[in-house]
Amino acid sequence: MAFLGIIAAGGIFAGTNPSYTSYELAHAIRTADIKFFVSEPELLENVILACKETSIPASSIFVFNIHAPNSPVPHGLKSWTWLHTHGEADWDRFNDKKISETTTAARLFSSGTTGLPKALNMTHYNFVAQHTIVIEHRPRPYPIRRLVANPMFHVSQVPRAHTSPLRGGIVTHVMRRFDLELWLRAIPKYKITEINMVPMMVVLLITSNHPLFTPSTFSTIKNSWSGAAPLDKSLQARFKAMLPNDAPFNQVWGMSETSCIASMLYYPGQDESGSVGPVIPNCDVKLVDGEGRDITAVGVRGELCIRGPIIVNKYHKNEEANKASWDAEGYFCTGDVAFFGKDEGEGRPIYIVDRKKELIKVRGFQVAPAELEAVIIHHPEVMDAAVVGVQHSQEDSEVPRAYVVRRPGSSLTEEDVRKYSGEKLTKYKSLDGGVKFVDAIPKNASGKILKNLLREQAKKEMGAKL
């Protein structure tokens, strides 16, 4: 409702994470040129602080008190119902492609896994392209009933939850936040046919031992997928075993800069190899090596680059990032390391290895943290894990360091983890940077691990030892 109202009024939607501190909100305000705020009452403290710091007047803060319309609104602020007092007007419509390509509808944020999030301009054309290619290109032969439990402000949900349901007549059940038991109960209750997940949800389900995590819970599912980060294919297979035989559980790939999904297998295609499918129609992809040369061979790793109608209209007021991220041919350089598989008729499948900046350089070898994480998570006493590279104290080289969340009651030791991974991986992938047990792995709203925070934490921990 707020999304459509903002755009109908000629504004630009800029969703922010409700867990943001006032510092993070202030960064979002400055980066995206935010002028007005619509906030739920329980989030007002940080919103007011951030608005004061960025000179947004209190009169530009609207309280979305829909659940308690008679509750008092803080002095100087307005209830969102004030916006209803200005009458109605018809939508401004345009059919001009150029206007659509250059008119920003949403100013969303990059994932922030390598630093502070950047604001990007998602146009009306991006929204139309994302819906048309992903949803309407191959209509489903079943009624779509979705359960959405991922953050509504994030690019993974903005097209999927705010625009596609209305355009495509898709029944969409929205959870305020992901709750394992409520999510499992909602699927049979509402006869859900499609679910989209992130690896964190898959791992939580598999390791939960919840009595509702059974095939009968998922009997109505026709199609499902996981995105936001690579999912180990063995975990993918374990979740797929809970679904009906003809219900795919595939991986998809996309990012903020691609307006959501950029590669996928269309229903009823199924993939069990760990790929994220081929690039979607009307888009081009290429792989380049460290010198910018094209890679065409199967199985050879390079940086994934993409262009097409789903690519956003650059970062907002960030020319440095724009110059670094788009090449001379108009390709967006994603920073993801990937390789192509063999084309079996649907297009070249893409396999995501890891983020380019997160590869660990161990004595000349490149080690993908995702590979080590997948091994560690399989340990029966491990709930979650993340791996980063740290500088070796005696060598001019990085070494892997693991952060591990143990199961409740576990007495797992560092030596246990190192031995377990060492039995499955070659020697240069050993956890020579150590193992640190933590209560939780820091992640952003879409489930991506915040490796930059772990690297900073590792520097402090390793520095204290030296």
Short mmCIF file of C-alpha atoms in Angstrom, two decimals:
data_model
loop_
_atom_site.label_atom_id
_atom_site.label_comp_id
_atom_site.label_asym_id
_atom_site.label_seq_id
_atom_site.Cartn_x
_atom_site.Cartn_y
_atom_site.Cartn_z
CA MET A 1 0.00 0.00 0.00
CA ALA A 2 2.72 2.48 0.98
CA PHE A 3 4.83 1.42 -2.01
CA LEU A 4 2.05 2.04 -4.55
CA GLY A 5 0.93 5.23 -2.81
CA ILE A 6 4.41 6.71 -2.95
CA ILE A 7 4.83 5.94 -6.65
CA ALA A 8 1.29 7.10 -7.50
CA ALA A 9 2.07 10.43 -5.84
CA GLY A 10 5.14 10.82 -8.04
CA GLY A 11 7.60 9.85 -5.33
CA ILE A 12 10.37 7.26 -5.14
CA PHE A 13 10.15 4.33 -2.75
CA ALA A 14 13.25 3.75 -0.60
CA GLY A 15 12.74 0.91 1.86
CA THR A 16 15.07 0.60 4.84
CA ASN A 17 15.83 -2.24 7.21
CA PRO A 18 13.70 -1.98 10.39
CA SER A 19 16.66 -3.26 12.42
CA TYR A 20 18.86 -0.31 11.39
CA THR A 21 20.41 1.85 14.06
CA SER A 22 20.06 5.62 13.81
CA TYR A 23 23.59 5.74 12.33
CA GLU A 24 22.65 3.30 9.56
CA LEU A 25 19.37 5.11 8.91
CA ALA A 26 21.20 8.42 8.60
CA HIS A 27 23.51 6.86 6.01
CA ALA A 28 20.48 5.60 4.07
CA ILE A 29 18.85 9.04 4.20
CA ARG A 30 21.95 10.79 2.85
CA THR A 31 22.74 8.14 0.26
CA ALA A 32 19.23 7.91 -1.21
CA ASP A 33 18.23 11.59 -0.75
CA ILE A 34 15.26 10.62 1.42
CA LYS A 35 12.88 13.53 2.14
CA PHE A 36 9.96 11.87 3.96
CA PHE A 37 9.63 8.93 6.35
CA VAL A 38 6.71 6.56 6.95
CA SER A 39 7.47 4.59 10.11
CA GLU A 40 5.74 2.16 12.41
CA PRO A 41 5.48 3.46 16.01
CA GLU A 42 7.96 1.00 17.52
CA LEU A 43 10.70 2.18 15.14
CA LEU A 44 10.28 5.89 15.77
CA GLU A 45 13.13 6.36 18.25
CA ASN A 46 15.87 5.64 15.70
CA VAL A 47 13.94 7.31 12.87
CA ILE A 48 13.60 10.57 14.82
CA LEU A 49 17.30 10.55 15.74
CA ALA A 50 18.35 9.90 12.14
CA CYS A 51 16.02 12.57 10.78
CA LYS A 52 17.37 15.14 13.25
CA GLU A 53 20.92 14.31 12.18
CA THR A 54 20.03 14.74 8.50
CA SER A 55 17.80 17.83 8.90
CA ILE A 56 14.52 16.15 7.97
CA PRO A 57 11.80 18.08 9.86
CA ALA A 58 9.48 16.25 12.23
CA SER A 59 6.54 17.31 10.04
CA SER A 60 7.93 15.04 7.30
CA ILE A 61 7.69 11.92 9.50
CA PHE A 62 4.41 10.01 9.17
CA VAL A 63 3.46 7.41 11.77
CA PHE A 64 1.98 4.25 10.28
CA ASN A 65 -0.24 3.48 13.27
CA ILE A 66 -2.68 1.30 11.34
CA HIS A 67 -2.79 -1.31 14.12
CA ALA A 68 -3.57 1.31 16.78
CA PRO A 69 -5.24 4.21 14.93
CA ASN A 70 -6.37 5.88 18.16
CA SER A 71 -2.93 5.85 19.77
CA PRO A 72 -1.35 9.29 20.28
CA VAL A 73 1.14 10.50 17.68
CA PRO A 74 4.33 12.12 19.08
CA HIS A 75 4.32 15.91 19.06
CA GLY A 76 5.30 17.41 15.72
CA LEU A 77 4.79 14.19 13.76
CA LYS A 78 1.75 13.27 11.66
CA SER A 79 -0.36 10.13 11.42
CA TRP A 80 -0.24 8.53 8.00
CA THR A 81 -3.99 9.16 7.76
CA TRP A 82 -3.16 12.86 7.25
CA LEU A 83 -2.19 11.88 3.72
CA HIS A 84 -5.83 10.96 3.07
CA THR A 85 -7.00 14.54 3.49
CA HIS A 86 -5.77 15.75 0.11
CA GLY A 87 -8.38 14.11 -2.09
CA GLU A 88 -7.79 11.74 -4.98
CA ALA A 89 -6.21 12.05 -8.41
CA ASP A 90 -5.77 9.79 -11.40
CA TRP A 91 -2.48 7.99 -11.94
CA ASP A 92 -0.09 9.71 -14.31
CA ARG A 93 0.40 7.20 -17.10
CA PHE A 94 3.10 6.99 -19.75
CA ASN A 95 3.80 4.50 -22.51
CA ASP A 96 7.07 5.99 -23.69
CA LYS A 97 9.96 3.53 -23.37
CA LYS A 98 12.56 6.24 -22.83
CA ILE A 99 10.58 7.78 -19.97
CA SER A 100 10.13 4.32 -18.43
CA GLU A 101 13.86 3.61 -18.69
CA THR A 102 14.88 6.86 -17.03
CA THR A 103 12.15 7.37 -14.40
CA THR A 104 13.13 5.96 -11.02
CA ALA A 105 10.40 4.04 -9.17
CA ALA A 106 12.46 2.74 -6.26
CA ARG A 107 15.79 3.68 -4.75
CA LEU A 108 16.93 0.46 -3.13
CA PHE A 109 20.24 -0.44 -1.54
CA SER A 110 23.07 -2.79 -2.38
CA SER A 111 23.60 -5.67 0.03
CA GLY A 112 26.36 -3.95 2.00
CA THR A 113 28.42 -7.13 2.35
CA THR A 114 31.66 -5.29 1.56
CA GLY A 115 30.93 -1.91 3.11
CA LEU A 116 28.14 0.61 3.61
CA PRO A 117 25.20 0.01 1.23
CA LYS A 118 25.01 2.04 -1.98
CA ALA A 119 21.69 3.44 -3.24
CA LEU A 120 20.67 2.37 -6.73
CA ASN A 121 18.01 3.61 -9.12
CA MET A 122 15.43 0.96 -10.07
CA THR A 123 13.27 2.28 -12.90
CA HIS A 124 9.72 1.55 -14.03
CA TYR A 125 11.31 -0.27 -16.97
CA ASN A 126 13.25 -2.52 -14.57
CA PHE A 127 10.03 -3.47 -12.75
CA VAL A 128 8.21 -4.23 -16.02
CA ALA A 129 11.12 -6.28 -17.36
CA GLN A 130 11.54 -8.27 -14.14
CA HIS A 131 7.85 -9.21 -14.02
CA THR A 132 7.46 -9.89 -17.74
CA ILE A 133 10.55 -12.08 -18.09
CA VAL A 134 10.33 -13.98 -14.80
CA ILE A 135 6.55 -14.36 -14.39
CA GLU A 136 4.80 -13.94 -17.75
CA HIS A 137 7.38 -15.44 -20.12
CA ARG A 138 6.28 -18.96 -19.18
CA PRO A 139 2.96 -18.93 -17.29
CA ARG A 140 2.59 -21.58 -14.59
CA PRO A 141 0.04 -24.37 -15.22
CA TYR A 142 -1.12 -24.18 -11.58
CA PRO A 143 -2.68 -21.46 -9.39
CA ILE A 144 0.09 -19.46 -7.73
CA ARG A 145 -0.30 -19.04 -3.97
CA ARG A 146 2.85 -17.66 -2.39
CA LEU A 147 4.11 -17.44 1.16
CA VAL A 148 6.47 -14.50 1.61
CA ALA A 149 8.62 -14.41 4.75
CA ASN A 150 11.60 -12.39 3.54
CA PRO A 151 12.04 -8.63 4.18
CA MET A 152 9.58 -6.50 2.21
CA PHE A 153 12.04 -3.61 1.74
CA HIS A 154 14.66 -5.78 0.02
CA VAL A 155 15.09 -6.16 -3.74
CA SER A 156 14.39 -9.89 -3.40
CA GLN A 157 10.80 -9.01 -2.44
CA VAL A 158 10.01 -5.54 -3.79
CA PRO A 159 9.05 -6.76 -7.31
CA ARG A 160 7.77 -10.11 -6.02
CA ALA A 161 5.56 -8.76 -3.22
CA HIS A 162 4.66 -5.20 -4.26
CA THR A 163 4.07 -5.30 -8.02
CA SER A 164 3.88 -8.83 -9.48
CA PRO A 165 0.97 -10.03 -7.28
CA LEU A 166 -1.24 -7.18 -8.52
CA ARG A 167 -0.17 -7.39 -12.15
CA GLY A 168 -0.32 -11.19 -12.28
CA GLY A 169 -3.23 -11.84 -9.92
CA ILE A 170 -0.96 -13.82 -7.59
CA VAL A 171 -2.36 -14.69 -4.16
CA THR A 172 0.38 -13.69 -1.73
CA HIS A 173 0.42 -14.42 2.01
CA VAL A 174 2.89 -12.18 3.83
CA MET A 175 4.57 -12.93 7.15
CA ARG A 176 5.80 -10.01 9.22
CA ARG A 177 9.03 -11.92 9.79
CA PHE A 178 10.21 -15.49 9.34
CA ASP A 179 9.05 -17.73 12.17
CA LEU A 180 9.86 -21.40 11.66
CA GLU A 181 6.73 -22.90 13.21
CA LEU A 182 4.30 -20.33 11.81
CA TRP A 183 5.88 -20.74 8.37
CA LEU A 184 5.53 -24.52 8.48
CA ARG A 185 1.91 -24.27 9.65
CA ALA A 186 0.99 -21.68 7.02
CA ILE A 187 1.97 -23.84 4.03
CA PRO A 188 -0.76 -26.50 4.41
CA LYS A 189 -3.24 -24.04 5.96
CA TYR A 190 -3.24 -21.75 2.92
CA LYS A 191 -2.42 -24.48 0.37
CA ILE A 192 0.74 -22.65 -0.67
CA THR A 193 2.07 -23.63 -4.10
CA GLU A 194 5.28 -21.53 -4.27
CA ILE A 195 7.92 -20.70 -1.69
CA ASN A 196 11.12 -18.73 -2.09
CA MET A 197 13.88 -19.14 0.46
CA VAL A 198 17.42 -18.14 1.36
CA PRO A 199 20.12 -20.64 2.43
CA MET A 200 19.76 -19.59 6.07
CA MET A 201 16.14 -20.79 6.04
CA VAL A 202 17.07 -24.09 4.40
CA VAL A 203 19.80 -24.78 6.97
CA LEU A 204 17.49 -23.84 9.84
CA LEU A 205 14.78 -26.19 8.59
CA ILE A 206 17.13 -29.11 8.02
CA THR A 207 18.83 -28.75 11.41
CA SER A 208 15.67 -27.96 13.39
CA ASN A 209 14.31 -31.49 13.88
CA HIS A 210 10.90 -29.81 13.90
CA PRO A 211 8.01 -32.32 13.89
CA LEU A 212 6.30 -30.39 11.07
CA PHE A 213 9.32 -30.63 8.78
CA THR A 214 7.80 -33.57 6.90
CA PRO A 215 6.68 -34.28 3.31
CA SER A 216 3.02 -33.90 4.29
CA THR A 217 3.60 -30.25 5.23
CA PHE A 218 4.84 -29.53 1.70
CA SER A 219 2.32 -31.65 -0.22
CA THR A 220 0.75 -28.60 -1.95
CA ILE A 221 4.07 -27.15 -3.18
CA LYS A 222 4.47 -27.00 -6.97
CA ASN A 223 7.63 -24.92 -7.26
CA SER A 224 10.32 -23.54 -4.93
CA TRP A 225 13.74 -21.97 -5.06
CA SER A 226 16.59 -20.55 -2.99
CA GLY A 227 18.59 -17.41 -3.67
CA ALA A 228 20.73 -14.62 -2.11
CA ALA A 229 23.78 -16.87 -1.63
CA PRO A 230 25.10 -20.23 -2.89
CA LEU A 231 23.44 -23.28 -1.35
CA ASP A 232 25.43 -26.50 -1.12
CA LYS A 233 23.87 -29.03 -3.48
CA SER A 234 23.68 -31.70 -0.76
CA LEU A 235 21.57 -29.34 1.40
CA GLN A 236 19.50 -28.61 -1.68
CA ALA A 237 18.90 -32.34 -2.14
CA ARG A 238 17.93 -32.82 1.52
CA PHE A 239 15.26 -30.15 1.30
CA LYS A 240 14.07 -31.38 -2.12
CA ALA A 241 13.40 -34.78 -0.52
CA MET A 242 10.60 -33.16 1.50
CA LEU A 243 8.76 -31.96 -1.63
CA PRO A 244 6.51 -33.82 -4.08
CA ASN A 245 8.55 -35.60 -6.77
CA ASP A 246 7.43 -33.24 -9.53
CA ALA A 247 8.02 -30.05 -7.50
CA PRO A 248 11.36 -28.42 -8.39
CA PHE A 249 13.63 -26.92 -5.77
CA ASN A 250 16.18 -24.94 -7.74
CA GLN A 251 18.66 -22.21 -7.03
CA VAL A 252 18.30 -18.77 -8.60
CA TRP A 253 20.76 -15.90 -8.82
CA GLY A 254 20.30 -12.18 -8.73
CA MET A 255 21.31 -9.10 -6.80
CA SER A 256 20.10 -5.61 -6.03
CA GLU A 257 21.60 -4.34 -9.26
CA THR A 258 19.65 -6.89 -11.37
CA SER A 259 16.24 -5.91 -9.93
CA CYS A 260 15.90 -9.37 -8.35
CA ILE A 261 16.24 -12.60 -10.40
CA ALA A 262 18.75 -12.73 -13.27
CA SER A 263 19.24 -16.48 -13.77
CA MET A 264 16.85 -19.36 -13.17
CA LEU A 265 15.33 -22.55 -14.52
CA TYR A 266 11.71 -22.13 -15.53
CA TYR A 267 9.09 -24.55 -14.24
CA PRO A 268 9.06 -27.55 -14.55
CA GLY A 269 12.84 -27.68 -15.01
CA GLN A 270 14.83 -29.25 -12.19
CA ASP A 271 18.53 -29.02 -11.42
CA GLU A 272 20.40 -31.06 -8.84
CA SER A 273 23.92 -30.00 -9.76
CA GLY A 274 24.02 -26.78 -7.73
CA SER A 275 23.71 -24.38 -10.67
CA VAL A 276 21.57 -21.23 -10.60
CA GLY A 277 20.24 -21.99 -14.07
CA PRO A 278 20.92 -20.05 -17.27
CA VAL A 279 20.57 -16.29 -17.61
CA ILE A 280 16.96 -15.18 -18.15
CA PRO A 281 15.81 -14.11 -21.67
CA ASN A 282 16.70 -10.69 -23.10
CA CYS A 283 19.88 -10.56 -20.99
CA ASP A 284 23.50 -11.28 -21.90
CA VAL A 285 26.19 -12.66 -19.61
CA LYS A 286 29.91 -13.14 -19.95
CA LEU A 287 32.78 -14.29 -17.77
CA VAL A 288 36.04 -12.35 -17.69
CA ASP A 289 39.42 -13.19 -16.23
CA GLY A 290 41.62 -10.91 -14.14
CA GLU A 291 42.77 -9.08 -17.29
CA GLY A 292 39.24 -8.49 -18.56
CA ARG A 293 39.45 -11.18 -21.27
CA ASP A 294 36.36 -13.23 -22.12
CA ILE A 295 36.15 -16.81 -20.85
CA THR A 296 34.07 -19.16 -23.01
CA ALA A 297 35.33 -22.58 -21.89
CA VAL A 298 33.18 -24.80 -19.68
CA GLY A 299 34.31 -25.05 -16.06
CA VAL A 300 36.73 -22.08 -16.11
CA ARG A 301 36.14 -19.51 -13.38
CA GLY A 302 35.83 -15.80 -13.94
CA GLU A 303 33.89 -12.73 -12.87
CA LEU A 304 30.26 -12.81 -13.97
CA CYS A 305 29.11 -9.75 -15.94
CA ILE A 306 25.57 -9.08 -17.16
CA ARG A 307 23.58 -6.56 -19.19
CA GLY A 308 19.90 -6.30 -20.09
CA PRO A 309 16.61 -4.59 -19.22
CA ILE A 310 16.69 -5.72 -15.58
CA ILE A 311 19.96 -3.91 -14.80
CA VAL A 312 19.35 -0.79 -12.72
CA ASN A 313 19.99 2.73 -13.93
CA LYS A 314 23.32 3.08 -12.13
CA TYR A 315 24.08 3.92 -8.49
CA HIS A 316 22.59 7.15 -7.19
CA LYS A 317 25.11 10.00 -7.11
CA ASN A 318 28.11 7.65 -6.96
CA GLU A 319 30.17 8.14 -10.11
CA GLU A 320 33.17 6.34 -8.66
CA ALA A 321 31.14 3.15 -8.15
CA ASN A 322 29.47 3.55 -11.55
CA LYS A 323 32.79 3.78 -13.37
CA ALA A 324 34.13 0.76 -11.52
CA SER A 325 31.03 -1.39 -11.98
CA TRP A 326 30.04 -0.96 -15.66
CA ASP A 327 32.42 -1.82 -18.51
CA ALA A 328 32.73 -0.23 -21.96
CA GLU A 329 30.20 -2.67 -23.47
CA GLY A 330 27.52 -1.81 -20.92
CA TYR A 331 27.96 -4.95 -18.82
CA PHE A 332 27.52 -4.69 -15.06
CA CYS A 333 30.48 -6.39 -13.36
CA THR A 334 28.87 -8.28 -10.49
CA GLY A 335 31.89 -9.20 -8.37
CA ASP A 336 30.63 -12.80 -8.30
CA VAL A 337 33.01 -15.57 -9.34
CA ALA A 338 31.27 -18.18 -11.48
CA PHE A 339 31.77 -20.74 -14.22
CA PHE A 340 29.61 -22.07 -17.05
CA GLY A 341 28.38 -25.63 -17.34
CA LYS A 342 27.50 -27.48 -20.54
CA ASP A 343 24.41 -26.29 -22.39
CA GLU A 344 21.84 -29.09 -22.29
CA GLY A 345 19.17 -27.19 -24.22
CA GLU A 346 18.02 -24.50 -21.76
CA GLY A 347 21.13 -22.34 -22.07
CA ARG A 348 24.50 -22.48 -20.33
CA PRO A 349 23.95 -23.18 -16.62
CA ILE A 350 25.79 -20.80 -14.31
CA TYR A 351 27.56 -21.96 -11.16
CA ILE A 352 28.27 -19.31 -8.52
CA VAL A 353 31.49 -19.96 -6.60
CA ASP A 354 31.75 -16.95 -4.27
CA ARG A 355 32.28 -13.21 -4.17
CA LYS A 356 35.43 -12.07 -5.96
CA LYS A 357 36.57 -10.04 -2.94
CA GLU A 358 35.96 -12.95 -0.57
CA LEU A 359 38.16 -15.57 -2.23
CA ILE A 360 41.00 -16.53 0.10
CA LYS A 361 44.44 -16.56 -1.53
CA VAL A 362 46.36 -19.39 0.13
CA ARG A 363 49.93 -19.75 -1.14
CA GLY A 364 48.88 -19.10 -4.74
CA PHE A 365 45.67 -21.13 -4.55
CA GLN A 366 42.22 -19.54 -4.50
CA VAL A 367 39.91 -20.96 -1.83
CA ALA A 368 36.15 -20.27 -1.91
CA PRO A 369 34.78 -19.75 1.62
CA ALA A 370 31.41 -21.17 0.51
CA GLU A 371 33.03 -24.56 -0.11
CA LEU A 372 34.47 -24.71 3.42
CA GLU A 373 31.23 -23.46 4.95
CA ALA A 374 29.26 -26.19 3.21
CA VAL A 375 31.55 -28.85 4.69
CA ILE A 376 31.47 -27.44 8.24
CA ILE A 377 27.66 -27.06 8.27
CA HIS A 378 27.33 -30.79 7.60
CA HIS A 379 28.84 -31.60 11.00
CA PRO A 380 25.97 -32.90 13.17
CA GLU A 381 26.85 -30.53 16.04
CA VAL A 382 27.03 -27.38 13.89
CA MET A 383 24.07 -25.04 13.28
CA ASP A 384 25.79 -22.40 11.16
CA ALA A 385 29.23 -21.38 9.96
CA ALA A 386 31.14 -18.70 8.07
CA VAL A 387 34.71 -18.63 6.78
CA VAL A 388 36.93 -15.62 6.06
CA GLY A 389 40.55 -15.17 5.12
CA VAL A 390 43.06 -13.84 7.65
CA GLN A 391 46.70 -12.96 7.22
CA HIS A 392 49.09 -15.71 8.29
CA SER A 393 51.45 -14.42 10.98
CA GLN A 394 54.53 -16.10 9.48
CA GLU A 395 53.78 -16.21 5.76
CA ASP A 396 52.87 -13.64 3.11
CA SER A 397 49.60 -15.46 2.58
CA GLU A 398 46.03 -15.69 3.79
CA VAL A 399 44.58 -18.69 5.58
CA PRO A 400 40.94 -19.68 6.28
CA ARG A 401 39.39 -18.90 9.66
CA ALA A 402 36.00 -20.34 10.64
CA TYR A 403 33.26 -18.87 12.80
CA VAL A 404 30.97 -21.62 14.03
CA VAL A 405 27.61 -21.74 15.82
CA ARG A 406 27.30 -24.94 17.86
CA ARG A 407 24.06 -26.76 18.54
CA PRO A 408 22.69 -26.27 22.08
CA GLY A 409 24.45 -28.59 24.50
CA SER A 410 27.30 -29.34 22.10
CA SER A 411 30.85 -29.70 23.43
CA LEU A 412 32.41 -29.40 19.98
CA THR A 413 36.02 -28.16 20.07
CA GLU A 414 38.21 -26.29 17.62
CA GLU A 415 40.21 -29.45 17.04
CA ASP A 416 37.02 -31.37 16.24
CA VAL A 417 36.06 -28.87 13.54
CA ARG A 418 39.55 -28.75 12.04
CA LYS A 419 39.77 -32.53 11.95
CA TYR A 420 36.31 -32.89 10.40
CA SER A 421 37.02 -30.42 7.59
CA GLY A 422 40.57 -31.69 7.14
CA GLU A 423 39.28 -35.18 6.38
CA LYS A 424 37.19 -33.83 3.51
CA LEU A 425 39.32 -31.07 2.00
CA THR A 426 42.79 -30.78 0.55
CA LYS A 427 45.57 -29.51 2.81
CA TYR A 428 45.76 -25.92 1.55
CA LYS A 429 42.09 -25.49 2.54
CA SER A 430 42.87 -26.30 6.18
CA LEU A 431 41.49 -23.97 8.84
CA ASP A 432 44.96 -22.68 9.72
CA GLY A 433 43.47 -19.35 10.80
CA GLY A 434 41.65 -21.11 13.62
CA VAL A 435 38.07 -21.75 14.66
CA LYS A 436 36.04 -19.31 16.75
CA PHE A 437 32.73 -20.32 18.33
CA VAL A 438 30.06 -17.60 18.29
CA ASP A 439 26.39 -17.27 19.23
CA ALA A 440 25.32 -16.17 15.74
CA ILE A 441 26.74 -15.43 12.29
CA PRO A 442 26.15 -11.78 11.28
CA LYS A 443 23.92 -11.59 8.21
CA ASN A 444 22.01 -8.95 6.33
CA ALA A 445 18.27 -9.00 5.80
CA SER A 446 18.45 -11.29 2.77
CA GLY A 447 20.60 -13.85 4.58
CA LYS A 448 23.99 -12.95 3.12
CA ILE A 449 26.87 -13.31 5.56
CA LEU A 450 28.44 -9.97 6.48
CA LYS A 451 32.01 -11.06 5.86
CA ASN A 452 33.34 -7.53 6.30
CA LEU A 453 32.26 -7.59 9.96
CA LEU A 454 33.85 -10.99 10.51
CA ARG A 455 37.10 -9.86 8.88
CA GLU A 456 37.25 -6.86 11.20
CA GLN A 457 36.50 -9.11 14.17
CA ALA A 458 39.22 -11.52 13.03
CA LYS A 459 41.79 -8.72 12.78
CA LYS A 460 41.11 -7.72 16.39
CA GLU A 461 41.21 -11.31 17.62
CA MET A 462 44.34 -12.23 15.68
CA GLY A 463 46.04 -8.97 16.65
CA ALA A 464 45.42 -9.69 20.32
CA LYS A 465 47.23 -13.00 19.96
CA LEU A 466 50.33 -11.58 18.25
#
